[in-house]
Coordinates of C-alpha atoms in Angstrom, one line a residue:
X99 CA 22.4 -8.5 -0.8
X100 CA 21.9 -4.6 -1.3
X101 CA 21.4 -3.1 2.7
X102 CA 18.4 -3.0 3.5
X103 CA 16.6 0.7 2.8
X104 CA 13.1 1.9 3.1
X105 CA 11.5 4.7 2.0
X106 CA 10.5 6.9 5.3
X107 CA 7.4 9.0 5.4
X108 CA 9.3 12.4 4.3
X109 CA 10.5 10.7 1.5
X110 CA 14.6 9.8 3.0
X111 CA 15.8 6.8 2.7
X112 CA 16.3 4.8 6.5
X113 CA 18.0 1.8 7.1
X114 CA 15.5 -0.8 8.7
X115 CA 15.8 -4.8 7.1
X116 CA 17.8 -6.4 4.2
X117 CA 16.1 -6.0 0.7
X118 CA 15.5 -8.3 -1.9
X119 CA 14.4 -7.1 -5.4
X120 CA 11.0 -8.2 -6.4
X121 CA 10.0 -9.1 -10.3
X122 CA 6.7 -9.3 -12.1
X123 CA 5.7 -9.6 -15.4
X124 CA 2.9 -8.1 -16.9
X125 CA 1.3 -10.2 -19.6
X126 CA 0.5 -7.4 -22.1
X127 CA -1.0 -10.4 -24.4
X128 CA 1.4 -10.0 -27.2
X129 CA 4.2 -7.5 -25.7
X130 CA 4.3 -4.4 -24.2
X131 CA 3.9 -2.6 -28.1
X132 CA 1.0 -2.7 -29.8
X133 CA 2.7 -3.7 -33.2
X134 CA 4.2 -6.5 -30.8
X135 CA 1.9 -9.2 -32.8
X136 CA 3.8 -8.5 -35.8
X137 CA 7.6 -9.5 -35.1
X138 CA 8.5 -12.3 -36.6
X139 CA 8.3 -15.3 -34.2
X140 CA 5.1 -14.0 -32.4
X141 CA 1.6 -15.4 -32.9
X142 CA -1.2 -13.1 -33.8
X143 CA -3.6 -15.3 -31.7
X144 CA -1.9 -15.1 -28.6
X145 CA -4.1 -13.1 -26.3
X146 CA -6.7 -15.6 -26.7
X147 CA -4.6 -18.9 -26.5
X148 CA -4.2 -19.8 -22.7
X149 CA -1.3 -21.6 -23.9
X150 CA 0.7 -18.6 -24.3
X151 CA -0.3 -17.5 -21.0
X152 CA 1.0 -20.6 -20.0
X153 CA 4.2 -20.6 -21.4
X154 CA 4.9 -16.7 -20.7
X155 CA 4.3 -17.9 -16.9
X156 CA 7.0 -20.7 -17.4
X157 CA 9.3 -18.6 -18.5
X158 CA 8.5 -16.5 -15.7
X159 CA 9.0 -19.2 -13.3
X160 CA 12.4 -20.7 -14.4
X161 CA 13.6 -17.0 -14.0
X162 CA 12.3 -17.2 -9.8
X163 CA 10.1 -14.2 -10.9
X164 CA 7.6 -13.2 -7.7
X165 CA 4.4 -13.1 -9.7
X166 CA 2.6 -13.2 -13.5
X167 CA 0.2 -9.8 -13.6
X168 CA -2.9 -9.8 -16.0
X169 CA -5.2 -6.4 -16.4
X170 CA -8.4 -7.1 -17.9
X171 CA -10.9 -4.6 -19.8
X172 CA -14.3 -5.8 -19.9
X173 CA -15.4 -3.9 -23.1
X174 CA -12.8 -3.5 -26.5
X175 CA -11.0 0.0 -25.2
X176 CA -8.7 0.2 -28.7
X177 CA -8.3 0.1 -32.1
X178 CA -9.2 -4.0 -32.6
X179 CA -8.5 -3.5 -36.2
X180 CA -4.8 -2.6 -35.8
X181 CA -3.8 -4.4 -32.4
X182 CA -5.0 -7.1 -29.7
X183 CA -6.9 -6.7 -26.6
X184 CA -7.3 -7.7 -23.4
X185 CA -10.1 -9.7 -23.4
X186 CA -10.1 -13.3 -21.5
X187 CA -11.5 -12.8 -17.8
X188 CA -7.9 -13.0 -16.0
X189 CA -9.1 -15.5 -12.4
X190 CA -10.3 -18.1 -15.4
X191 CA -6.4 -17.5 -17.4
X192 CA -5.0 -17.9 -13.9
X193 CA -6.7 -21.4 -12.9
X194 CA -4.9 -22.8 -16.1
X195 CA -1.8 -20.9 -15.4
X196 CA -2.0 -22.8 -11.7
X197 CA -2.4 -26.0 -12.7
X198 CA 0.4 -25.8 -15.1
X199 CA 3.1 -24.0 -12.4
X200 CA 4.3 -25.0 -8.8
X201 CA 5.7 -21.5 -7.3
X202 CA 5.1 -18.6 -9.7
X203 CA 2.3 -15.9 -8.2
X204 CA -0.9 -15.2 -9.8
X205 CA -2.1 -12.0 -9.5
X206 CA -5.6 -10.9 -11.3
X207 CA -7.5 -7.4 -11.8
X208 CA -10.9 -7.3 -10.9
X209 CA -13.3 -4.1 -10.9
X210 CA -15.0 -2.6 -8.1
X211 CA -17.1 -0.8 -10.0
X212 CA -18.6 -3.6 -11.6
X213 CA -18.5 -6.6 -9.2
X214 CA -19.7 -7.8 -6.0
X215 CA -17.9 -8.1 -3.0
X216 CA -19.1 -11.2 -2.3
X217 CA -18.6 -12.8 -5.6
X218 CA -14.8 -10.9 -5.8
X219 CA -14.3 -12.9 -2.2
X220 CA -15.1 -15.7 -3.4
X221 CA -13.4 -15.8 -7.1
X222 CA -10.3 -15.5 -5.5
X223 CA -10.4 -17.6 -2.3
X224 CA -11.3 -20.4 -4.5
X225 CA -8.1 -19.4 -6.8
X226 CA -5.8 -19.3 -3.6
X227 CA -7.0 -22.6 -2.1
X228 CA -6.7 -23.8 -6.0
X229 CA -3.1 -23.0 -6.1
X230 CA -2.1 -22.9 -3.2
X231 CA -1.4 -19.5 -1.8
X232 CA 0.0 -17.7 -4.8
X233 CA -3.1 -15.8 -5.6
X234 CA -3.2 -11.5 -5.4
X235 CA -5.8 -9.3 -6.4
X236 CA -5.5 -6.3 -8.3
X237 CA -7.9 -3.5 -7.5
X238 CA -9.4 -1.1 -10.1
X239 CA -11.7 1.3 -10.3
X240 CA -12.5 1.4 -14.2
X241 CA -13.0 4.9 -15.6
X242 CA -13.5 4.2 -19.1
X243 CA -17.2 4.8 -21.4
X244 CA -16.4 1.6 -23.0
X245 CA -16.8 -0.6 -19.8
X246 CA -19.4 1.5 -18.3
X247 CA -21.8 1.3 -21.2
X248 CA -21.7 -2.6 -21.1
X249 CA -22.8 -2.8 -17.2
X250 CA -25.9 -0.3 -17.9
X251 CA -24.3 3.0 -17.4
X252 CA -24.1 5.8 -20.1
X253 CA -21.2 7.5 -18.2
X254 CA -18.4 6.5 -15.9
X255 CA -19.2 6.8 -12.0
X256 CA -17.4 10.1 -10.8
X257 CA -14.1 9.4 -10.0
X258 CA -14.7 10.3 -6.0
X259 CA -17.5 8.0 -5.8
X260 CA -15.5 5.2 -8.0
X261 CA -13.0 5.6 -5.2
X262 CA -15.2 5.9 -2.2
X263 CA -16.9 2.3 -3.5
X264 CA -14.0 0.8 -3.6
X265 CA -12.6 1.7 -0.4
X266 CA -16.1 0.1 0.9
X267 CA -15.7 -2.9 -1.5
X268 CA -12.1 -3.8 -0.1
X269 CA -13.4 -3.9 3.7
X270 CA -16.1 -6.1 2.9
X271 CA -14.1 -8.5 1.2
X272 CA -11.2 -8.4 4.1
X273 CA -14.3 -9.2 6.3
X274 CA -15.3 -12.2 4.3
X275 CA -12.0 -13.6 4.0
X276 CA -11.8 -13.4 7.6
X277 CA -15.7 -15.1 8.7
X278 CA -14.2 -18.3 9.1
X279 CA -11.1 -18.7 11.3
X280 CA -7.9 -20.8 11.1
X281 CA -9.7 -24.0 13.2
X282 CA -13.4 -24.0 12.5
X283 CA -12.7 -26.9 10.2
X284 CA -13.0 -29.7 12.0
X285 CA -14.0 -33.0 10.0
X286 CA -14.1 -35.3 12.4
X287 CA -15.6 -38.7 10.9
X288 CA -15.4 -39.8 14.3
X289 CA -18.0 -37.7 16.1
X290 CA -19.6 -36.4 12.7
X291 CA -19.3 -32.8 12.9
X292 CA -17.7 -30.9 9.9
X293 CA -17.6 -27.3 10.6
X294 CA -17.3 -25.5 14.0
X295 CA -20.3 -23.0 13.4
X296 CA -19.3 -20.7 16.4
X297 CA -16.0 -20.5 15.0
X298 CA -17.9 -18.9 11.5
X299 CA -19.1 -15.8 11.7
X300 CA -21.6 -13.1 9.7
X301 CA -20.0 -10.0 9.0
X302 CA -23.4 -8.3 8.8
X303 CA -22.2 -5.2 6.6
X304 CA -24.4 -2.3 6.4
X305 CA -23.0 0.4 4.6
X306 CA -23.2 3.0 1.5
X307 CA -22.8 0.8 -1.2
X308 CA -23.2 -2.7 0.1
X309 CA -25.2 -4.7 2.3
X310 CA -23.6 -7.8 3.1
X311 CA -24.7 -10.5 5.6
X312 CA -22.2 -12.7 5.6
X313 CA -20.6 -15.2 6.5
X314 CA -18.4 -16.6 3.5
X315 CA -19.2 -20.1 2.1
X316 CA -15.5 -20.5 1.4
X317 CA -12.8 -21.2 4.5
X318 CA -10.1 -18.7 5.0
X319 CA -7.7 -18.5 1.9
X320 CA -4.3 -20.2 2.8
X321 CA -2.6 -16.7 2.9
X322 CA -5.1 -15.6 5.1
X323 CA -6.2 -12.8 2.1
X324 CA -5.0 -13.0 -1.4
X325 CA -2.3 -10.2 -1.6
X326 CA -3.7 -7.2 -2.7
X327 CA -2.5 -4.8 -5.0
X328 CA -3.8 -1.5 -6.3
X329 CA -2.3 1.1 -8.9
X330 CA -3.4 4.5 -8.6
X331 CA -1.6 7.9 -8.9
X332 CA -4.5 10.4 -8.2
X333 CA -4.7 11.1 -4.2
X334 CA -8.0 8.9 -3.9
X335 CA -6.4 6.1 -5.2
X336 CA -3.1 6.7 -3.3
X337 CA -5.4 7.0 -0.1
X338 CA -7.2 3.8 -1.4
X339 CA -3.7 2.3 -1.6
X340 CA -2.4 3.9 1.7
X341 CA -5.5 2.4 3.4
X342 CA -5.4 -1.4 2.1
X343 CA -3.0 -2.4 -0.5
X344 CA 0.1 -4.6 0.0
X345 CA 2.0 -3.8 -3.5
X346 CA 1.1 -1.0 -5.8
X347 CA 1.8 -0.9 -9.4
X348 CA 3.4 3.1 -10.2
X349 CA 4.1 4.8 -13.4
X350 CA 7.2 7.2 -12.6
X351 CA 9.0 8.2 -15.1
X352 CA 11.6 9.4 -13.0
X353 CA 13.8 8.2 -10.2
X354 CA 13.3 11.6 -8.4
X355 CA 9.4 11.0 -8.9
X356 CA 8.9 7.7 -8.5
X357 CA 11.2 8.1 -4.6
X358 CA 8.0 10.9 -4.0
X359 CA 5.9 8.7 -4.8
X360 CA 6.7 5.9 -2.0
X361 CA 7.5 8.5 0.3
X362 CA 3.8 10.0 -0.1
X363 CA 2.3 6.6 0.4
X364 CA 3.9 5.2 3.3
X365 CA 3.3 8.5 4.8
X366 CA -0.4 8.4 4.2
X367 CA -0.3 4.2 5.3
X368 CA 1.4 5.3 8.5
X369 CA -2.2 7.5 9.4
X370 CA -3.3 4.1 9.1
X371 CA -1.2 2.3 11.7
X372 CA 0.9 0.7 8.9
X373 CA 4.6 0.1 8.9
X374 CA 6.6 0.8 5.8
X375 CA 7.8 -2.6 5.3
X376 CA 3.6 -3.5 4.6
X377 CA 3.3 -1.5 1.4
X378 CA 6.0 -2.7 -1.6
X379 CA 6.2 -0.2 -4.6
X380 CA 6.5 -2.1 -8.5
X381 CA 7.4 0.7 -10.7
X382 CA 5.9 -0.3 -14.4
X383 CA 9.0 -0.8 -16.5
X384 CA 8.9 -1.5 -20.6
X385 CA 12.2 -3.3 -21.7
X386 CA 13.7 -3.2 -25.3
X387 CA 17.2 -5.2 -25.2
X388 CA 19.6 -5.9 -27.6
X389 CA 23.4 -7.4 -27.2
X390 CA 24.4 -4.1 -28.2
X391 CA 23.3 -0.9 -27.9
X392 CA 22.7 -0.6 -31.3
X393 CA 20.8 -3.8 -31.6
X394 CA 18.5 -2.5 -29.2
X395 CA 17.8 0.8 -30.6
X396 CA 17.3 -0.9 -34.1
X397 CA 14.5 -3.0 -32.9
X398 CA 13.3 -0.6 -30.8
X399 CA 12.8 1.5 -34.3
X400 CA 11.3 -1.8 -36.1
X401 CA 8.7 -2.2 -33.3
X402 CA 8.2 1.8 -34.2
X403 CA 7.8 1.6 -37.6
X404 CA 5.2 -1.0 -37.8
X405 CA 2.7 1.3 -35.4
X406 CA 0.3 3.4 -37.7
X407 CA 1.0 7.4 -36.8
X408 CA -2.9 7.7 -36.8
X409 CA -3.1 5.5 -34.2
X410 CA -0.5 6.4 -31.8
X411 CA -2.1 10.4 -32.1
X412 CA -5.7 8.5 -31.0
X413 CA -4.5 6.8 -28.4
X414 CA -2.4 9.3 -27.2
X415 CA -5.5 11.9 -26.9
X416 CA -7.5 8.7 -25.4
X417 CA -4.9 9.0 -22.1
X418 CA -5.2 12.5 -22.2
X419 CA -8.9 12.8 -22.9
X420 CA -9.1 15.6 -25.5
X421 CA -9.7 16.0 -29.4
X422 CA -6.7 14.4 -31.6
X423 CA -7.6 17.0 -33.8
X424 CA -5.9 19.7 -30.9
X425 CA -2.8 17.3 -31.1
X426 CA 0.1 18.8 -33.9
X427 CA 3.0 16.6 -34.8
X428 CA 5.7 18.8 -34.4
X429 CA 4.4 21.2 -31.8
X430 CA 4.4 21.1 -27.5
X431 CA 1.0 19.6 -26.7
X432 CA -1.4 22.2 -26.1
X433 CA -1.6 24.4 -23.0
X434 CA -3.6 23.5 -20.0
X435 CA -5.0 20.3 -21.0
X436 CA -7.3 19.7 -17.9
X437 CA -6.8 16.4 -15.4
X438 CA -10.0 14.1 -16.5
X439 CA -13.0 14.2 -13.7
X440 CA -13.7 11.3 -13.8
X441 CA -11.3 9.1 -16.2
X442 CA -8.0 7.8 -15.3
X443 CA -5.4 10.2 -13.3
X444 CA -2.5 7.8 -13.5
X445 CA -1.2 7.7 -17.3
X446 CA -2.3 11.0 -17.8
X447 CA 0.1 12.3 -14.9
X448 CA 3.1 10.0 -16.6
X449 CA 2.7 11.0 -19.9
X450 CA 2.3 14.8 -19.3
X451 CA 5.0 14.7 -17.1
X452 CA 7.1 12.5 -20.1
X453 CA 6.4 15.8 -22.3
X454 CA 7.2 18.2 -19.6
X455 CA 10.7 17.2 -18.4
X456 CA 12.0 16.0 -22.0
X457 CA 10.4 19.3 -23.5
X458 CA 8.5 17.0 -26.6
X459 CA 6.9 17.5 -29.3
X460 CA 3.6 15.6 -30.0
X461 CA 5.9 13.5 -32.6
X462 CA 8.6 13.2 -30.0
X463 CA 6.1 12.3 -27.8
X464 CA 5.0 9.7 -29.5
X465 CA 8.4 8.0 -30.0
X466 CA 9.0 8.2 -26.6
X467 CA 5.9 6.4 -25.3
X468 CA 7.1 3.3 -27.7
X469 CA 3.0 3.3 -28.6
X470 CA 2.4 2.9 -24.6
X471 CA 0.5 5.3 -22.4
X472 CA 3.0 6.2 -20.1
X473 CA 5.3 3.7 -18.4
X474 CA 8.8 4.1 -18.6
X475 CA 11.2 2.7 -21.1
X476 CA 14.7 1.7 -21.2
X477 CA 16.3 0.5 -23.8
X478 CA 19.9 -1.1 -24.0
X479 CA 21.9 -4.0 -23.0
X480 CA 21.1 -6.9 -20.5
X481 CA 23.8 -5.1 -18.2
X482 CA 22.4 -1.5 -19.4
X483 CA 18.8 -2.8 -18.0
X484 CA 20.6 -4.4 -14.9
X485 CA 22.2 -0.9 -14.2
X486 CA 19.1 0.9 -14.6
X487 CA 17.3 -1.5 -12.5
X488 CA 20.1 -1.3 -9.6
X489 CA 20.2 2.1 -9.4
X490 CA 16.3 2.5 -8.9
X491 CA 16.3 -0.1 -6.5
X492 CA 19.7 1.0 -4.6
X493 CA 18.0 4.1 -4.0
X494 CA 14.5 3.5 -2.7
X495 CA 13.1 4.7 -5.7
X496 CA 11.5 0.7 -6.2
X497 CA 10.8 -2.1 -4.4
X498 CA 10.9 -4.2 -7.5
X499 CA 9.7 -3.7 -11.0
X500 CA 6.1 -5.1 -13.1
X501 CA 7.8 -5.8 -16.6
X502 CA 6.4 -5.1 -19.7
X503 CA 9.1 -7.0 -22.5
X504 CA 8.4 -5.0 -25.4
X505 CA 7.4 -8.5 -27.5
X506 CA 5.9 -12.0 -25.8
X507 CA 7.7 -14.9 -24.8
X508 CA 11.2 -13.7 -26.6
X509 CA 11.6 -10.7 -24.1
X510 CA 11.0 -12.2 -21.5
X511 CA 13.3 -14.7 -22.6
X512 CA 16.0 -12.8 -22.7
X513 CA 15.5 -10.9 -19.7
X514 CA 15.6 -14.3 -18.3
X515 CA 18.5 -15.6 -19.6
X516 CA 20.9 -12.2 -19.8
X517 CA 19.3 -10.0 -17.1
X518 CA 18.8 -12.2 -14.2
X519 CA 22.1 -13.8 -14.0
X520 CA 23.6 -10.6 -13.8
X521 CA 21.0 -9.3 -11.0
X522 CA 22.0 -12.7 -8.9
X523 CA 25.7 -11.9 -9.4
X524 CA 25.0 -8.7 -8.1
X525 CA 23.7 -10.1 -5.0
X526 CA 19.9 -8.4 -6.0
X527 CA 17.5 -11.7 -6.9
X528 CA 17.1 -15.0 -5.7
X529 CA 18.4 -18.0 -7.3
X530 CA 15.7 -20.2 -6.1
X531 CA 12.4 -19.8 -4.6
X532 CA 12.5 -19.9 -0.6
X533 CA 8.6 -20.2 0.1
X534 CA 6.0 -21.3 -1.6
X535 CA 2.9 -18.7 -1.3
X536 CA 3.1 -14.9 -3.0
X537 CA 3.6 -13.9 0.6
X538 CA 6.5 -15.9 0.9
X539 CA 7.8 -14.3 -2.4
X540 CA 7.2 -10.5 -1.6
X541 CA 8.1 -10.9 1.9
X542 CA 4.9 -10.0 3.2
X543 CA 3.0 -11.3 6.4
X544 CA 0.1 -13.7 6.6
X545 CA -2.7 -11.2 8.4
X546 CA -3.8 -12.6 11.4
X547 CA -7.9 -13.3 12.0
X548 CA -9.4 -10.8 14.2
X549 CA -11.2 -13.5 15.6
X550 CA -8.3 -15.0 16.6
X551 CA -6.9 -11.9 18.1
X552 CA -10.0 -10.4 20.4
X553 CA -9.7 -14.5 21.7
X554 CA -6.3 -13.9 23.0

């Protein structure tokens, strides 16, 4: 096992516990490219067949990986007539995926911008008593005009107030979570009485954007709350993320970034009375591997090939939010392009930054993103990947990785099969599952009830 290393506040790397490497995989429906649907072997109809989601999550499983990851887009966000979209509601994929795994985690995005807390509370209660305990939720903010327009708004809420919402939304649904405590079930045929009601308690919320009476009609998840996770890289959702999640997705495209990163959260979670063994970093990694190096780069060129230049240039000014017609092939991207108000801060940041320490061109751009919006690729070897992976890890840079295999199962597959085994050799990833809840996976404590606690 690698010694254990955190990230401290400053950004240094301390010695506090041992490490273990933590895995996800991000079911892009088809694959990580968006001309994934068109390898040979793939089926165009996979990101509406729960079948596939089942059998990516298998294959997930036999390789001990901590947790399956779906995002979700209520609205069609791209270009449907080239690619497929994220489209089945991700708690509903994720009761089929339960039923059809024993240890893998489930982890689902939901919106706070267009939910309820209560209704989030109890979607996902009911998914971790359903499975078990493997259930985490992803929290998002959605800043898109597509999504916004099919909930009855003809713009995107600002990005503070987005952020501010959520921050609300997240305490409300900790509060539900926790209205019941550990013992107020009783079910005793003997004496007849089913529920200890002074042991169930109303959470009577009053606040900015919610008014919630409480108490839950759902008994305390078996991990106490579903493990939340959060991605953000503007400073209201690091602060979001400082303040409540557990694991956050990142988007660093460099070590030397990505070890800022952590450093900046867990020394915004310490304000917040957090440790920095609470808060797990999962740096979004895109794979391409090949036996060779050449193999790799090959298909790496096939997947490129089969992506129409017109829409890698609109997609491209989508993460960037400006005109394609501003955007010239074989020139820097323009100068000054402004952060969005109100759209999304953290592929924006990674793909500027992409262009800005490689020096690209709009066309070299483009190849580089592998028709993405900003996660990092590598491309290479099973041991090439397994390198790249150690180092990141070694150095505090990562707690663990969310995979994205550049085509769905068969990447995975292999990362399975040729990646893994060389990350247990290394000491790095377990060989078998040691618990049976998400907690247990990303090491992670149960929270304790606060009813439970002021009793004491």
């Amino acid at each position: 096992m690698v010694p254990g290393r955190r990230v401290s506040g400053t950004g240094d790397i301390s010695v506090s516990r041992k490490r273990e490497l933590h895995l996800n995989i991000n079911i892009l429906h088809s694959g990580f490219s968006p001309a994934a649907w068109r390898m040979q072997g793939s089926d165009p109809r996979a990101s509406f067949d729960i079948n596939h989601y089942i059998n990516v999550a298998r294959i997930a499983e036999r390789g001990t990986f901590d947790a399956i990851f779906l995002a979700d887009q209520a609205a069609i966000s791209d270009r449907i007539d080239f690619r497929p979209l994220t489209s089945l509601e991700p708690t509903i994929v994720l009761a089929s995926v339960a039923a059809h795994t024993e240890r893998i985690g489930l982890i689902a995005t939901a919106s706070t911008t267009y939910n309820e807390p209560y209704n989030i509370a109890r979607r996902f209660a009911t998914l971790d008593h359903a499975s078990g305990g493997r259930v985490g939720w992803n929290i998002v903010t959605s800043a898109d005009l597509s999504q916004s327009r099919n909930f009855g708004l003809e713009k995107p809420v600002a990005h503070q107030s987005r952020y501010e919402r959520a921050a609300e939304f997240t305490t409300v649904v900790k509060a539900l979570w926790d209205s019941w405590e550990e013992d107020a079930f009783i079910g005793d045929v003997a004496t007849g009485q089913f529920v200890d009601t002074s042991k169930v308690h109303a959470i009577a919320h009053r606040g900015k954007h919610f008014s919630v009476h409480g108490p839950h009609n759902v008994p305390r998840p078996p991990q106490g709350h579903p493990v939340i996770v959060q991605a953000g890289g503007s400073d209201d959702g690091r602060e979001l993320a400082a303040r409540h999640a557990e694991a956050v997705f990142s988007a660093s495209q460099s070590l030397e970034e990505s070890l800022d990163y952590a450093g900046d959260l867990r020394q915004r979670a310490a304000r917040y009375g957090r440790t920095p063994d609470s808060l797990l970093v999962l740096a979004g990694l895109a794979t391409i591997i090949g036996s060779t190096e050449a193999e790799a780069r090959q298909r790496q060129e096939e997947l490129r090939e089969l992506i129409p230049l017109e829409y890698s240039l609109s997609r491209l000014a989508g993460v960037l939010q400006i005109d394609p017609g501003r955007l010239k092939l074989d020139e820097p991207l323009p100068d000054g392009i402004p952060l969005p108000a109100d759209g999304g801060h953290t592929f924006f940041r990674a793909t500027l930054a992409l262009a800005q320490h490689e020096k690209l061109t709009v066309r070299g751009l483009i190849r580089a993103l592998n028709g993405g919006t900003g996660h990092r690729t590598i491309v290479g070897t099973p041991e090439a990947i397994a390198d790249d992976i150690e180092t990141w890890f070694a150095a505090g840079a990562a707690d663990g990785f969310n995979l994205m295999p550049d085509v769905l199962p068969h990447g995975l597959e292999v990362f399975v099969d040729e990646v893994v085994p060389i990350l247990r050799r290394r000491g790095l990833f377990r060989k078998s599952y040691a618990g049976r809840t998400l907690r247990d996976h990303l090491g992670l404590s149960r929270p304790a009830n606060p009813y439970a606690i002021a009793a004491e």
